[in-house]
JSON list of C-alpha atoms in Angstrom, two decimals:
[
{"chain": "T", "resi": 1034, "resn": "UNK", "atom": "CA", "xyz": [-14.39, 2.44, 15.62]},
{"chain": "T", "resi": 1035, "resn": "UNK", "atom": "CA", "xyz": [-16.99, 0.19, 14.03]},
{"chain": "T", "resi": 1036, "resn": "UNK", "atom": "CA", "xyz": [-17.02, 0.72, 10.27]},
{"chain": "T", "resi": 1037, "resn": "UNK", "atom": "CA", "xyz": [-19.19, -1.59, 8.26]},
{"chain": "T", "resi": 1038, "resn": "UNK", "atom": "CA", "xyz": [-17.41, -0.85, 4.97]},
{"chain": "T", "resi": 1039, "resn": "UNK", "atom": "CA", "xyz": [-14.08, -2.17, 3.79]},
{"chain": "T", "resi": 1040, "resn": "UNK", "atom": "CA", "xyz": [-11.64, 0.06, 1.90]},
{"chain": "T", "resi": 1041, "resn": "UNK", "atom": "CA", "xyz": [-11.69, -2.12, -1.21]},
{"chain": "T", "resi": 1042, "resn": "UNK", "atom": "CA", "xyz": [-15.50, -1.87, -1.38]},
{"chain": "T", "resi": 1043, "resn": "UNK", "atom": "CA", "xyz": [-15.55, 1.82, -2.27]},
{"chain": "T", "resi": 1044, "resn": "UNK", "atom": "CA", "xyz": [-12.10, 2.49, -3.76]},
{"chain": "T", "resi": 1045, "resn": "UNK", "atom": "CA", "xyz": [-10.66, 1.22, -7.01]},
{"chain": "T", "resi": 1046, "resn": "UNK", "atom": "CA", "xyz": [-7.81, -0.84, -5.56]},
{"chain": "T", "resi": 1047, "resn": "UNK", "atom": "CA", "xyz": [-5.98, -1.10, -8.91]},
{"chain": "T", "resi": 1048, "resn": "UNK", "atom": "CA", "xyz": [-5.87, 2.69, -9.26]},
{"chain": "T", "resi": 1049, "resn": "UNK", "atom": "CA", "xyz": [-4.88, 3.09, -5.63]},
{"chain": "T", "resi": 1050, "resn": "UNK", "atom": "CA", "xyz": [-2.04, 0.58, -6.18]},
{"chain": "T", "resi": 1051, "resn": "UNK", "atom": "CA", "xyz": [-0.75, 2.67, -9.09]},
{"chain": "T", "resi": 1052, "resn": "UNK", "atom": "CA", "xyz": [-0.95, 5.84, -6.99]},
{"chain": "T", "resi": 1053, "resn": "UNK", "atom": "CA", "xyz": [0.83, 4.12, -4.11]},
{"chain": "T", "resi": 1054, "resn": "UNK", "atom": "CA", "xyz": [3.57, 2.76, -6.41]},
{"chain": "T", "resi": 1055, "resn": "UNK", "atom": "CA", "xyz": [4.17, 6.15, -8.04]},
{"chain": "T", "resi": 1056, "resn": "UNK", "atom": "CA", "xyz": [4.18, 8.03, -4.73]},
{"chain": "T", "resi": 1057, "resn": "UNK", "atom": "CA", "xyz": [6.55, 5.49, -3.19]},
{"chain": "T", "resi": 1058, "resn": "UNK", "atom": "CA", "xyz": [8.93, 5.75, -6.14]},
{"chain": "T", "resi": 1059, "resn": "UNK", "atom": "CA", "xyz": [8.89, 9.54, -6.27]},
{"chain": "T", "resi": 1060, "resn": "UNK", "atom": "CA", "xyz": [9.45, 9.91, -2.51]},
{"chain": "T", "resi": 1061, "resn": "UNK", "atom": "CA", "xyz": [11.89, 6.96, -2.38]},
{"chain": "T", "resi": 1062, "resn": "UNK", "atom": "CA", "xyz": [10.06, 5.34, 0.54]},
{"chain": "T", "resi": 1063, "resn": "UNK", "atom": "CA", "xyz": [8.45, 1.99, 1.21]},
{"chain": "T", "resi": 1064, "resn": "UNK", "atom": "CA", "xyz": [4.69, 2.24, 1.49]},
{"chain": "T", "resi": 1065, "resn": "UNK", "atom": "CA", "xyz": [1.69, 0.01, 2.03]},
{"chain": "T", "resi": 1066, "resn": "UNK", "atom": "CA", "xyz": [-1.96, 0.89, 2.62]},
{"chain": "T", "resi": 1067, "resn": "UNK", "atom": "CA", "xyz": [-3.63, -1.10, 5.40]},
{"chain": "T", "resi": 1068, "resn": "UNK", "atom": "CA", "xyz": [-7.21, -1.35, 6.61]},
{"chain": "T", "resi": 1069, "resn": "UNK", "atom": "CA", "xyz": [-8.38, -0.37, 10.09]},
{"chain": "T", "resi": 1070, "resn": "UNK", "atom": "CA", "xyz": [-7.18, -3.74, 11.42]},
{"chain": "T", "resi": 1071, "resn": "UNK", "atom": "CA", "xyz": [-3.68, -3.31, 10.00]},
{"chain": "T", "resi": 1072, "resn": "UNK", "atom": "CA", "xyz": [-4.21, -5.83, 7.21]},
{"chain": "T", "resi": 1073, "resn": "UNK", "atom": "CA", "xyz": [-2.56, -4.78, 3.92]},
{"chain": "T", "resi": 1074, "resn": "UNK", "atom": "CA", "xyz": [-5.10, -3.84, 1.25]},
{"chain": "T", "resi": 1075, "resn": "UNK", "atom": "CA", "xyz": [-2.49, -3.85, -1.52]},
{"chain": "T", "resi": 1076, "resn": "UNK", "atom": "CA", "xyz": [1.03, -4.99, -2.28]},
{"chain": "T", "resi": 1077, "resn": "UNK", "atom": "CA", "xyz": [3.86, -3.08, -0.60]},
{"chain": "T", "resi": 1078, "resn": "UNK", "atom": "CA", "xyz": [5.61, -0.47, -2.75]},
{"chain": "T", "resi": 1079, "resn": "UNK", "atom": "CA", "xyz": [8.32, -1.18, -3.59]},
{"chain": "T", "resi": 1080, "resn": "UNK", "atom": "CA", "xyz": [8.12, -4.92, -3.23]},
{"chain": "T", "resi": 1081, "resn": "UNK", "atom": "CA", "xyz": [9.93, -6.46, -0.30]},
{"chain": "T", "resi": 1082, "resn": "UNK", "atom": "CA", "xyz": [12.29, -8.19, -2.72]},
{"chain": "T", "resi": 1083, "resn": "UNK", "atom": "CA", "xyz": [13.50, -4.87, -4.08]},
{"chain": "T", "resi": 1084, "resn": "UNK", "atom": "CA", "xyz": [14.11, -3.57, -0.54]},
{"chain": "T", "resi": 1085, "resn": "UNK", "atom": "CA", "xyz": [16.43, -6.45, 0.38]},
{"chain": "T", "resi": 1086, "resn": "UNK", "atom": "CA", "xyz": [19.54, -5.06, -1.38]},
{"chain": "T", "resi": 1087, "resn": "UNK", "atom": "CA", "xyz": [19.09, -1.72, 0.43]},
{"chain": "T", "resi": 1088, "resn": "UNK", "atom": "CA", "xyz": [18.75, -3.42, 3.81]},
{"chain": "T", "resi": 1089, "resn": "UNK", "atom": "CA", "xyz": [21.91, -5.47, 3.14]},
{"chain": "T", "resi": 1090, "resn": "UNK", "atom": "CA", "xyz": [23.96, -2.30, 2.62]},
{"chain": "T", "resi": 1091, "resn": "UNK", "atom": "CA", "xyz": [23.14, -0.85, 6.03]}
]
């Protein structure tokens, strides 16, 4: 697939980050949006720091 546009060029990344954060919190899952190359477009939700205590319990 050869797209000439990047996700951040046509989406409001700040609003998408808020949507991602709220969805992640409500579904209690970790989430990150990546581009077609697998490169994160935004920060992971929740942050990796907040996931560490959960991973330690398992």
